[in-house]
């Protein structure tokens, strides 16, 4: 007991802030939690346990947070006594084993994808295909069922997990090993943070490898009327970017090349120079009350997106033609160029919507979205993509996890998920002017409602509003929700880790 008090009093010096909103990566005005009492920044797993033990004793709600890389106010419950445990300082990497090209590594809660990718690269290993873009913690991604894009390889980040150490509602560390027949495992692979704080993950690694990235342009009809499964499934990862204004798609594909292949391609993920940031902001705000500027901006973005968003990592010179080659982690994750910052630092912020549909219904869903674009135009309020890489369309091979987007488990709405899922991810620019409404704002809500009502879509857990979660509930499997709720009850009977998402799903 004494040691607990000592640890907690030492920690109080590390509190980042007191009562107020806890923001997403987008900063002020973009709460992940509307009101929290305290933010702690522990540096060891036992410190996290001490914080949880203390909170649990007092009945204080707790949520873990990595880098706040989410979009809406759905991280916590609405209890203002909530405390946040920011995990970034708990970030050790250990126990690398690599034999005959496969192995494992253990990462702590705050380890990010680029951090472990760099660490593994220095030791001849790599994360494989479950890398997620940007500076996101592995624990945060696995908690929320995050994924890359592939129909051929597993792409949900937690499909690479071999074991979890989870700090439960008592503050105890619970170790669970992979066992796809166990309800505990099927819950832990998309836990939504409701079982507790994921303190450690043991994950699969592969020998380091290089990949190519290639991109071609397709007419809209070639995708809407094409065999989407055949276009995507041959590649280790592949995705589309849809440009509804020019009626084009970019198809981006990646595949393995020999490690001896020359090339140091490094992907620019979300960064722009100051000049580009300012120009884009002016153009995009200009489309708040008028449609045409949005189409003009989209035309510029589309033209820019035809050339590779890659530099040579060693020289920082742009790579001008496809395909490009480099180490997997540089090509698939990439990062910031030296003279650039993430776009949100120039007030380029967005809203988003992401829904998964069985790939067998991919054409039907995209055609329906096209009808809704056409309807908006007919109504005199045409809408298009206002994001610098268009509408992002990703894919997922089936992976069994109770709350995963690509599980084959179906509930009241039968659907065939056995060939995998298409994720329709529609980011849009949020104007900095006026009341921040987007042009034809009502259309976006109508789009979400139409897709949720007409297709058995499942939501991404950090890219949707509360309203989208409420509407999507009817598409989820009641049996999976019930079995998840039982496991959650065992881990956290006092509901210390509750969240708005868990409440909407009825699992807390
Ligand atoms: C620029 C950008 C790119 C992205 N790219 C992708 C992508 O390619 N694919 C994709 O699917 N998603 C993507 N996302 C979404 C992202 O993967 C998820 O939102 C992820 O959960 C964010 O992790 P984080 O570490 O920042 O955690 P936070 O945003 O801080 O937390 C997200 C949720 O996870 C919980 N959580 C965090 N850490 C833990 C822990 N240790 N234990 C238990 N619960 C925890 C939090 O309580 C919260 O509910 C992207 C987001 C951004 C901003
Ligand atoms: C990524 O996140 C870590 C904290 O987890 C932070 O120290 C680092 O500066 C971030 N990197 C970038 C490029 O934002
Ligand atoms: C759009 O109109 C609103 C008022 O309806 C105004 O407040 C806002 O500044 C306008 N946006 C631009 C970019 O002019
Ligand atoms: C699913 O169907 C059952 C039985 O018909 C019903 O009780 C339940 O409310 C339905 N669930 C959802 C989420 O619609």
Coordinates of C-alpha atoms and ligand atoms in Angstrom, one line a residue:
X1 CA 0.0 0.0 0.0
X2 CA 2.8 2.4 0.9
X3 CA 4.5 1.8 -2.5
X4 CA 1.3 2.6 -4.3
X5 CA 1.0 5.9 -2.5
X6 CA 4.6 6.7 -3.3
X7 CA 4.2 5.9 -7.0
X8 CA 1.0 7.9 -7.2
X9 CA 2.5 11.0 -5.5
X10 CA 5.5 10.8 -7.8
X11 CA 3.1 10.6 -10.8
X12 CA 1.2 13.6 -9.8
X13 CA 4.2 15.6 -11.1
X14 CA 3.7 14.1 -14.5
X15 CA 0.1 15.1 -14.9
X16 CA -0.2 16.8 -18.2
X17 CA -3.2 18.9 -17.5
X18 CA -6.3 19.2 -15.4
X19 CA -10.1 19.4 -16.1
X20 CA -11.2 20.1 -19.6
X21 CA -11.5 18.4 -23.0
X22 CA -8.9 15.8 -24.1
X23 CA -8.2 16.6 -27.7
X24 CA -7.5 14.4 -30.8
X25 CA -4.4 15.0 -32.9
X26 CA -6.4 17.9 -34.5
X27 CA -6.0 20.0 -31.3
X28 CA -8.3 22.6 -29.7
X29 CA -11.9 22.3 -30.8
X30 CA -11.6 18.6 -31.6
X31 CA -12.2 16.7 -28.4
X32 CA -11.7 12.9 -28.2
X33 CA -13.3 13.2 -24.7
X34 CA -15.4 16.3 -23.9
X35 CA -14.3 16.6 -20.3
X36 CA -11.7 14.8 -18.3
X37 CA -10.4 15.4 -14.8
X38 CA -6.7 14.5 -15.3
X39 CA -4.2 13.3 -17.8
X40 CA -1.4 11.0 -16.4
X41 CA 1.8 10.2 -18.3
X42 CA 3.4 7.2 -16.6
X43 CA 6.6 5.7 -17.7
X44 CA 6.3 2.0 -16.7
X45 CA 3.6 -0.7 -16.8
X46 CA 3.6 -0.9 -13.0
X47 CA 2.9 2.8 -12.8
X48 CA -0.1 2.3 -15.1
X49 CA -1.3 -0.5 -12.8
X50 CA -1.0 1.8 -9.8
X51 CA -3.1 4.4 -11.5
X52 CA -5.8 1.9 -12.4
X53 CA -5.8 0.4 -9.0
X54 CA -6.3 3.8 -7.4
X55 CA -9.0 4.8 -9.9
X56 CA -10.8 1.5 -9.6
X57 CA -10.9 1.9 -5.8
X58 CA -12.4 5.4 -6.1
X59 CA -14.8 4.4 -8.9
X60 CA -13.1 6.8 -11.3
X61 CA -13.4 6.0 -15.0
X62 CA -10.1 5.5 -16.9
X63 CA -9.2 5.5 -20.6
X64 CA -5.8 4.8 -22.2
X65 CA -4.6 7.0 -25.0
X66 CA -1.8 6.7 -27.5
X67 CA -1.5 9.7 -29.8
X68 CA -5.2 10.7 -30.1
X69 CA -5.2 9.7 -33.7
X70 CA -9.0 9.5 -33.9
X71 CA -11.7 11.8 -35.2
X72 CA -14.7 12.2 -32.9
X73 CA -15.7 12.5 -29.2
X74 CA -16.0 8.8 -28.6
X75 CA -12.9 7.8 -26.6
X76 CA -14.3 8.2 -23.1
X77 CA -17.8 8.1 -21.5
X78 CA -19.3 11.5 -20.7
X79 CA -18.3 11.3 -17.0
X80 CA -16.2 14.4 -16.2
X81 CA -14.3 12.5 -13.5
X82 CA -12.6 10.4 -16.2
X83 CA -8.8 10.2 -16.2
X84 CA -6.6 9.6 -19.2
X85 CA -3.5 7.5 -19.1
X86 CA -1.3 8.7 -21.9
X87 CA 0.9 5.8 -22.9
X88 CA 3.6 7.4 -25.0
X89 CA 6.4 7.2 -22.4
X90 CA 5.8 3.4 -21.9
X91 CA 7.5 2.4 -25.0
X92 CA 10.0 -0.4 -24.7
X93 CA 10.6 -2.9 -27.4
X94 CA 12.1 -6.3 -26.6
X95 CA 12.4 -10.1 -27.1
X96 CA 13.0 -10.1 -30.8
X97 CA 13.1 -13.6 -32.2
X98 CA 13.6 -14.3 -35.9
X99 CA 14.2 -17.7 -37.3
X100 CA 13.9 -18.8 -41.0
X101 CA 12.2 -15.6 -41.9
X102 CA 9.5 -15.5 -39.2
X103 CA 9.5 -14.5 -35.5
X104 CA 8.1 -12.2 -32.9
X105 CA 8.7 -9.1 -30.9
X106 CA 7.2 -7.6 -27.7
X107 CA 6.1 -3.9 -27.6
X108 CA 4.7 -1.9 -24.8
X109 CA 1.6 0.3 -24.9
X110 CA 3.1 3.5 -26.3
X111 CA 5.2 2.0 -29.1
X112 CA 4.2 3.5 -32.5
X113 CA 4.3 1.8 -35.9
X114 CA 7.2 3.9 -37.2
X115 CA 9.2 3.4 -34.0
X116 CA 9.0 -0.4 -34.0
X117 CA 9.4 -0.5 -37.8
X118 CA 12.7 1.5 -37.6
X119 CA 13.8 -0.7 -34.6
X120 CA 13.1 -3.9 -36.5
X121 CA 14.7 -2.6 -39.7
X122 CA 18.0 -2.1 -37.8
X123 CA 17.8 -5.7 -36.8
X124 CA 16.8 -7.2 -40.2
X125 CA 13.2 -7.7 -39.4
X126 CA 9.9 -6.1 -40.4
X127 CA 6.2 -5.9 -39.4
X128 CA 4.8 -7.5 -42.5
X129 CA 1.5 -6.3 -44.0
X130 CA -0.3 -5.2 -40.9
X131 CA 1.5 -1.8 -40.7
X132 CA -0.9 1.1 -40.3
X133 CA -0.1 4.5 -41.6
X134 CA 1.2 7.3 -39.5
X135 CA 2.3 7.8 -35.9
X136 CA -0.2 5.5 -34.2
X137 CA 0.4 3.2 -31.3
X138 CA 0.2 -0.5 -32.0
X139 CA -1.9 -1.0 -28.8
X140 CA -4.3 1.8 -29.9
X141 CA -4.6 0.4 -33.4
X142 CA -5.2 -3.2 -32.1
X143 CA -7.7 -2.0 -29.5
X144 CA -9.8 -0.3 -32.2
X145 CA -9.5 -3.0 -35.0
X146 CA -7.4 -0.7 -37.3
X147 CA -6.3 -2.2 -40.6
X148 CA -4.4 -1.6 -43.8
X149 CA -5.7 -2.8 -47.1
X150 CA -5.4 -6.3 -48.6
X151 CA -7.6 -9.1 -49.7
X152 CA -4.7 -11.5 -50.0
X153 CA -2.9 -11.0 -46.6
X154 CA -4.3 -10.3 -43.2
X155 CA -4.5 -6.6 -42.9
X156 CA -6.1 -6.0 -39.5
X157 CA -3.3 -4.9 -37.2
X158 CA -4.4 -7.3 -34.4
X159 CA -4.2 -10.3 -36.8
X160 CA -0.4 -10.0 -36.1
X161 CA -0.9 -10.3 -32.3
X162 CA 0.3 -13.5 -30.6
X163 CA -0.3 -12.5 -27.0
X164 CA -1.6 -9.5 -25.0
X165 CA -0.9 -8.4 -21.4
X166 CA -4.0 -6.4 -20.4
X167 CA -4.3 -4.4 -17.2
X168 CA -7.9 -5.3 -16.1
X169 CA -10.3 -3.3 -13.9
X170 CA -8.5 -4.5 -10.7
X171 CA -5.2 -3.2 -12.0
X172 CA -3.9 -6.8 -12.5
X173 CA -1.9 -7.7 -15.5
X174 CA -3.7 -10.5 -17.4
X175 CA -1.7 -12.5 -20.0
X176 CA -3.6 -14.1 -22.9
X177 CA -2.1 -16.1 -25.7
X178 CA -3.5 -16.4 -29.2
X179 CA -6.3 -19.0 -29.3
X180 CA -8.9 -18.3 -32.0
X181 CA -11.3 -20.7 -30.4
X182 CA -11.5 -18.7 -27.2
X183 CA -14.1 -15.9 -26.6
X184 CA -11.4 -14.0 -24.6
X185 CA -9.1 -13.9 -27.7
X186 CA -12.0 -13.0 -30.1
X187 CA -12.8 -10.1 -27.7
X188 CA -9.2 -9.0 -27.2
X189 CA -8.4 -8.6 -30.9
X190 CA -10.9 -5.7 -31.1
X191 CA -11.4 -4.8 -27.4
X192 CA -12.3 -1.1 -27.9
X193 CA -10.2 -0.6 -24.8
X194 CA -13.1 -2.0 -22.7
X195 CA -11.2 -5.0 -21.3
X196 CA -8.5 -2.6 -19.9
X197 CA -5.2 -1.0 -20.8
X198 CA -3.3 -3.1 -23.4
X199 CA 0.1 -2.9 -21.7
X200 CA 2.1 -5.2 -23.9
X201 CA 1.6 -7.0 -27.3
X202 CA 3.7 -9.8 -28.6
X203 CA 3.4 -9.6 -32.3
X204 CA 4.5 -11.6 -35.4
X205 CA 7.4 -10.3 -37.5
X206 CA 8.9 -11.3 -40.8
X207 CA 12.4 -10.9 -42.2
X208 CA 13.0 -7.4 -43.6
X209 CA 11.8 -7.1 -47.2
X210 CA 11.5 -4.6 -50.0
X211 CA 8.4 -3.7 -51.9
X212 CA 7.3 -1.8 -55.0
X213 CA 4.5 0.6 -55.1
X214 CA 2.7 1.2 -58.4
X215 CA -0.3 3.2 -59.4
X216 CA -2.5 3.3 -62.4
X217 CA -5.5 5.5 -63.4
X218 CA -8.9 3.9 -64.2
X219 CA -12.1 5.4 -65.5
X220 CA -14.8 5.4 -63.0
X221 CA -16.9 2.8 -65.0
X222 CA -13.9 0.4 -65.0
X223 CA -14.3 0.1 -61.2
X224 CA -18.0 0.6 -60.7
X225 CA -18.8 -2.1 -63.4
X226 CA -15.5 -4.1 -63.0
X227 CA -14.5 -7.2 -61.0
X228 CA -13.3 -5.4 -57.9
X229 CA -12.2 -8.6 -56.2
X230 CA -10.0 -9.5 -59.2
X231 CA -8.5 -6.0 -59.3
X232 CA -7.4 -6.1 -55.6
X233 CA -6.9 -9.6 -54.5
X234 CA -3.6 -10.5 -56.3
X235 CA -1.6 -7.8 -54.4
X236 CA -0.1 -7.9 -50.9
X237 CA -1.7 -4.6 -50.5
X238 CA -3.8 -2.5 -52.8
X239 CA -6.4 0.3 -52.5
X240 CA -8.3 2.8 -54.6
X241 CA -8.6 6.5 -54.4
X242 CA -11.9 7.7 -56.0
X243 CA -12.1 11.1 -57.6
X244 CA -15.9 11.7 -58.2
X245 CA -15.4 15.0 -60.0
X246 CA -13.1 13.8 -62.8
X247 CA -14.8 10.4 -62.6
X248 CA -11.5 8.6 -62.2
X249 CA -10.0 6.1 -59.8
X250 CA -6.3 5.6 -58.9
X251 CA -5.5 2.0 -58.2
X252 CA -2.4 1.8 -55.9
X253 CA -0.8 -1.7 -55.6
X254 CA 2.2 -3.0 -53.6
X255 CA 4.2 -6.2 -53.9
X256 CA 7.3 -7.8 -52.7
X257 CA 10.6 -7.4 -54.6
X258 CA 14.0 -9.0 -53.9
X259 CA 15.8 -7.3 -51.0
X260 CA 18.7 -6.7 -53.4
X261 CA 16.5 -4.4 -55.5
X262 CA 17.9 -0.8 -55.5
X263 CA 15.7 2.0 -54.3
X264 CA 15.0 4.0 -51.1
X265 CA 11.5 5.2 -51.7
X266 CA 9.9 6.9 -48.7
X267 CA 6.2 7.7 -48.7
X268 CA 4.9 11.1 -47.8
X269 CA 1.9 10.3 -45.8
X270 CA 0.1 13.4 -44.5
X271 CA 2.7 16.2 -44.9
X272 CA 2.8 19.4 -46.9
X273 CA 5.1 22.4 -47.1
X274 CA 3.9 25.7 -45.6
X275 CA 3.2 27.2 -49.0
X276 CA 1.2 24.1 -50.1
X277 CA -0.7 24.2 -46.8
X278 CA -1.7 27.8 -47.2
X279 CA -2.8 27.5 -50.8
X280 CA -4.9 24.4 -50.1
X281 CA -6.5 26.1 -47.1
X282 CA -7.5 29.1 -49.2
X283 CA -8.9 27.0 -52.0
X284 CA -10.8 24.7 -49.7
X285 CA -12.4 27.4 -47.6
X286 CA -13.5 29.0 -50.8
X287 CA -15.7 25.9 -51.3
X288 CA -17.7 26.3 -48.1
X289 CA -20.6 28.2 -49.7
X290 CA -20.1 27.4 -53.4
X291 CA -19.7 24.1 -55.2
X292 CA -17.5 24.9 -58.1
X293 CA -14.3 25.7 -56.1
X294 CA -14.4 22.2 -54.6
X295 CA -14.4 20.7 -58.1
X296 CA -11.5 23.0 -59.1
X297 CA -9.5 22.0 -56.0
X298 CA -10.2 18.3 -56.5
X299 CA -8.9 18.7 -60.1
X300 CA -5.6 20.1 -58.7
X301 CA -5.3 17.3 -56.1
X302 CA -6.1 14.7 -58.7
X303 CA -3.4 15.9 -61.0
X304 CA -0.9 16.0 -58.2
X305 CA -1.8 12.5 -56.9
X306 CA -1.0 11.0 -60.3
X307 CA 2.7 11.3 -59.6
X308 CA 4.3 9.4 -56.7
X309 CA 4.0 10.9 -53.2
X310 CA 7.5 9.5 -52.6
X311 CA 11.0 10.9 -52.1
X312 CA 14.3 9.1 -52.1
X313 CA 15.0 8.7 -48.4
X314 CA 18.7 9.4 -48.7
X315 CA 18.7 12.4 -51.0
X316 CA 15.1 13.7 -50.3
X317 CA 14.7 14.2 -54.1
X318 CA 11.2 13.5 -55.4
X319 CA 10.6 10.3 -57.3
X320 CA 8.8 11.2 -60.5
X321 CA 7.6 8.0 -62.0
X322 CA 5.9 4.7 -61.1
X323 CA 6.8 2.2 -59.9
X324 CA 9.0 3.1 -56.9
X325 CA 10.9 0.6 -54.7
X326 CA 12.2 0.6 -51.1
X327 CA 12.1 -1.0 -47.7
X328 CA 8.5 -2.1 -46.7
X329 CA 8.3 0.3 -43.8
X330 CA 9.4 3.3 -45.8
X331 CA 7.1 2.5 -48.7
X332 CA 4.1 1.4 -46.6
X333 CA 4.4 3.8 -43.7
X334 CA 6.7 6.6 -44.7
X335 CA 6.6 9.8 -42.7
X336 CA 7.4 13.5 -42.9
X337 CA 9.8 15.1 -45.3
X338 CA 12.4 17.4 -43.7
X339 CA 10.7 20.7 -44.9
X340 CA 7.2 19.6 -44.2
X341 CA 4.6 19.3 -41.4
X342 CA 1.5 17.3 -41.1
X343 CA -1.4 19.0 -42.9
X344 CA -3.5 19.5 -39.7
X345 CA -0.7 21.9 -38.5
X346 CA -1.8 24.3 -41.3
X347 CA -5.5 24.1 -40.3
X348 CA -6.2 21.5 -42.9
X349 CA -8.6 19.3 -40.8
X350 CA -11.2 16.9 -41.8
X351 CA -14.3 14.9 -40.9
X352 CA -14.6 11.4 -42.0
X353 CA -16.9 8.4 -42.4
X354 CA -15.7 4.8 -42.7
X355 CA -18.0 1.8 -43.3
X356 CA -17.1 -1.8 -44.3
X357 CA -19.3 -3.7 -46.7
X358 CA -18.8 -7.3 -48.0
X359 CA -16.6 -7.1 -51.1
X360 CA -19.4 -9.0 -52.9
X361 CA -21.5 -5.8 -52.5
X362 CA -18.6 -3.4 -53.3
X363 CA -19.9 -2.5 -56.8
X364 CA -23.5 -2.0 -55.5
X365 CA -22.3 0.3 -52.8
X366 CA -20.1 2.4 -55.0
X367 CA -22.9 2.7 -57.6
X368 CA -25.3 3.8 -54.9
X369 CA -22.8 6.5 -53.8
X370 CA -22.5 7.6 -57.4
X371 CA -26.3 8.0 -57.6
X372 CA -26.2 10.1 -54.4
X373 CA -23.5 12.4 -56.0
X374 CA -25.6 12.7 -59.1
X375 CA -28.7 13.5 -57.0
X376 CA -26.8 16.3 -55.2
X377 CA -25.9 17.7 -58.7
X378 CA -29.5 17.4 -59.9
X379 CA -30.6 19.3 -56.8
X380 CA -28.2 22.1 -57.7
X381 CA -25.7 21.4 -54.8
X382 CA -23.0 19.2 -56.3
X383 CA -20.6 17.5 -53.8
X384 CA -17.3 16.0 -54.5
X385 CA -14.1 14.9 -52.7
X386 CA -12.3 17.7 -50.8
X387 CA -9.4 15.5 -49.5
X388 CA -6.0 15.7 -51.1
X389 CA -5.9 12.0 -52.0
X390 CA -9.6 11.6 -52.9
X391 CA -12.0 9.1 -51.3
X392 CA -9.9 6.2 -49.8
X393 CA -11.2 2.7 -50.5
X394 CA -9.5 -0.1 -48.7
X395 CA -10.0 -3.9 -48.3
X396 CA -9.7 -6.5 -45.6
X397 CA -9.3 -10.3 -45.8
X398 CA -11.7 -12.1 -43.4
X399 CA -10.4 -12.1 -39.8
X400 CA -12.3 -13.5 -36.9
X401 CA -12.7 -11.0 -34.1
X402 CA -16.1 -10.4 -32.4
X403 CA -16.1 -6.6 -33.1
X404 CA -13.8 -6.6 -36.2
X405 CA -15.0 -5.0 -39.4
X406 CA -14.1 -8.1 -41.4
X407 CA -15.4 -10.9 -39.3
X408 CA -17.6 -13.4 -41.1
X409 CA -20.0 -13.5 -38.2
X410 CA -23.4 -12.2 -39.3
X411 CA -26.4 -11.3 -37.2
X412 CA -29.9 -10.2 -38.1
X413 CA -28.7 -8.9 -41.5
X414 CA -27.3 -11.9 -43.4
X415 CA -24.5 -11.2 -45.8
X416 CA -21.5 -13.0 -47.3
X417 CA -18.4 -11.7 -45.7
X418 CA -16.3 -14.8 -46.7
X419 CA -14.5 -13.1 -49.5
X420 CA -13.5 -10.1 -47.4
X421 CA -14.6 -6.5 -47.0
X422 CA -14.3 -3.2 -48.8
X423 CA -13.9 -0.2 -46.5
X424 CA -15.4 3.0 -47.8
X425 CA -13.4 5.8 -46.1
X426 CA -14.6 9.3 -47.1
X427 CA -12.6 12.1 -45.5
X428 CA -13.7 15.6 -46.2
X429 CA -12.3 19.1 -45.5
X430 CA -13.7 20.9 -42.5
X431 CA -13.8 24.7 -43.3
X432 CA -12.1 27.0 -40.8
X433 CA -14.7 29.7 -41.6
X434 CA -18.2 30.5 -40.4
X435 CA -19.9 27.8 -38.4
X436 CA -17.5 25.2 -40.0
X437 CA -20.3 23.6 -42.1
X438 CA -19.2 21.8 -45.2
X439 CA -20.8 22.7 -48.6
X440 CA -24.2 20.9 -48.7
X441 CA -23.7 19.6 -45.2
X442 CA -27.0 17.7 -45.0
X443 CA -25.9 15.5 -47.9
X444 CA -23.2 13.9 -45.7
X445 CA -25.6 12.7 -43.1
X446 CA -28.0 11.5 -45.8
X447 CA -25.1 9.5 -47.4
X448 CA -24.2 7.8 -44.1
X449 CA -27.9 6.9 -43.3
X450 CA -28.6 5.6 -46.8
X451 CA -25.5 3.3 -46.8
X452 CA -26.3 2.0 -43.3
X453 CA -29.9 1.4 -44.1
X454 CA -29.4 -0.2 -47.5
X455 CA -26.2 -2.3 -46.8
X456 CA -25.0 -4.5 -43.9
X457 CA -22.1 -2.1 -43.3
X458 CA -20.0 -2.1 -40.1
X459 CA -18.3 1.0 -38.8
X460 CA -14.6 1.7 -38.2
X461 CA -14.3 2.4 -34.5
X462 CA -12.4 5.7 -34.6
X463 CA -13.6 7.3 -37.8
X464 CA -17.3 7.7 -37.2
X465 CA -19.7 9.9 -35.1
X466 CA -21.9 8.7 -32.3
X467 CA -24.8 8.9 -34.6
X468 CA -23.2 6.6 -37.1
X469 CA -22.5 4.0 -34.4
X470 CA -26.2 4.3 -33.2
X471 CA -27.5 3.7 -36.7
X472 CA -25.0 0.9 -37.5
X473 CA -26.0 -1.2 -34.4
X474 CA -28.6 -3.0 -36.4
X475 CA -25.9 -4.4 -38.7
X476 CA -23.9 -6.0 -35.9
X477 CA -24.2 -9.6 -34.8
X478 CA -26.1 -9.8 -31.4
X479 CA -24.4 -13.1 -30.5
X480 CA -20.9 -11.6 -30.9
X481 CA -22.0 -8.5 -28.9
X482 CA -23.3 -10.7 -26.1
X483 CA -20.2 -12.9 -25.9
X484 CA -18.0 -9.8 -26.0
X485 CA -20.0 -8.3 -23.1
X486 CA -19.5 -11.4 -21.0
X487 CA -15.7 -11.3 -21.4
X488 CA -15.8 -7.5 -20.7
X489 CA -17.7 -8.2 -17.5
X490 CA -15.0 -10.6 -16.4
X491 CA -12.1 -8.2 -17.1
X492 CA -13.8 -5.1 -15.7
X493 CA -16.9 -5.7 -13.6
X494 CA -16.9 -2.1 -12.3
X495 CA -16.9 -0.6 -15.8
X496 CA -13.8 1.4 -15.1
X497 CA -12.9 1.5 -18.8
X498 CA -16.3 2.4 -20.2
X499 CA -16.7 4.5 -23.3
X500 CA -19.4 6.1 -25.5
X501 CA -18.8 3.4 -28.1
X502 CA -19.2 0.6 -25.5
X503 CA -22.4 2.3 -24.2
X504 CA -23.9 2.6 -27.7
X505 CA -23.1 -1.1 -28.4
X506 CA -24.7 -2.0 -25.1
X507 CA -21.7 -4.0 -24.0
X508 CA -20.9 -2.1 -20.8
Ligands
LIG1 C1 -3.3 10.2 -39.9 C2 -4.1 9.0 -39.5 C3 -3.9 7.8 -40.2 C4 -4.6 6.7 -39.9 N1 -4.5 5.6 -40.7 C5 -5.2 4.5 -40.4 C6 -5.2 3.3 -41.2 O1 -4.4 3.2 -42.2 N2 -6.0 2.3 -40.9 C7 -6.9 2.3 -39.9 O2 -7.7 1.4 -39.6 N3 -6.9 3.4 -39.0 C8 -6.1 4.4 -39.3 N4 -6.2 5.5 -38.5 C9 -7.0 5.4 -37.2 C10 -6.1 4.9 -36.1 O3 -5.5 3.7 -36.4 C11 -7.0 4.6 -34.8 O4 -7.7 5.8 -34.5 C12 -6.1 4.3 -33.6 O5 -6.9 3.7 -32.6 C13 -5.3 5.5 -33.1 O6 -4.4 5.0 -32.1 P1 -3.7 6.0 -31.1 O7 -2.5 5.2 -30.6 O8 -3.4 7.4 -31.6 O9 -4.8 6.0 -29.9 P2 -5.8 7.1 -29.4 O10 -6.4 7.8 -30.6 O11 -5.2 7.8 -28.3 O12 -7.0 6.1 -28.9 C14 -7.9 5.5 -29.8 C15 -8.8 4.5 -28.9 O13 -8.0 3.4 -28.5 C16 -8.0 3.4 -27.1 N5 -6.6 3.0 -26.6 C17 -5.5 3.6 -27.0 N6 -4.4 3.0 -26.4 C18 -4.9 2.0 -25.7 C19 -4.3 0.9 -25.0 N7 -3.0 0.9 -24.8 N8 -5.1 0.0 -24.4 C20 -6.4 0.1 -24.6 N9 -7.1 1.0 -25.3 C21 -6.3 1.9 -25.9 C22 -8.4 4.8 -26.6 O14 -8.9 4.8 -25.3 C23 -9.3 5.2 -27.7 O15 -10.6 4.7 -27.4 C24 -5.5 6.7 -38.8 C25 -5.6 7.8 -38.0 C26 -4.9 9.0 -38.4 C27 -5.0 10.2 -37.5
LIG2 C1 5.2 10.4 -33.0 O1 4.8 10.2 -31.6 C2 5.8 10.3 -30.6 C3 5.1 10.0 -29.3 O2 4.5 8.7 -29.3 C4 6.4 11.6 -30.6 O3 7.5 11.6 -29.7 C5 7.0 11.9 -32.0 O4 7.5 13.2 -32.1 C6 5.9 11.8 -33.1 N1 6.5 11.9 -34.4 C7 5.9 12.7 -35.4 C8 6.6 12.7 -36.7 O5 4.9 13.4 -35.2
LIG3 C1 -20.1 31.0 -45.7 O1 -21.3 31.6 -45.2 C2 -21.3 31.8 -43.8 C3 -22.6 32.4 -43.4 O2 -23.7 31.7 -43.9 C4 -20.1 32.7 -43.4 O3 -20.1 32.8 -42.0 C5 -18.8 32.1 -43.9 O4 -17.8 33.0 -43.6 C6 -18.9 31.9 -45.4 N1 -17.6 31.2 -45.8 C7 -16.8 31.8 -46.6 C8 -15.5 31.1 -46.9 O5 -17.0 32.9 -47.1
LIG4 C1 -32.1 -8.9 -34.0 O1 -33.2 -9.8 -34.0 C2 -33.7 -10.1 -32.7 C3 -34.7 -11.2 -32.8 O2 -35.5 -11.0 -33.9 C4 -34.2 -8.8 -32.0 O3 -34.7 -9.1 -30.7 C5 -33.1 -7.8 -31.9 O4 -33.5 -6.6 -31.4 C6 -32.4 -7.6 -33.3 N1 -31.2 -6.8 -33.0 C7 -30.9 -5.7 -33.7 C8 -29.6 -5.1 -33.3 O5 -31.6 -5.2 -34.5

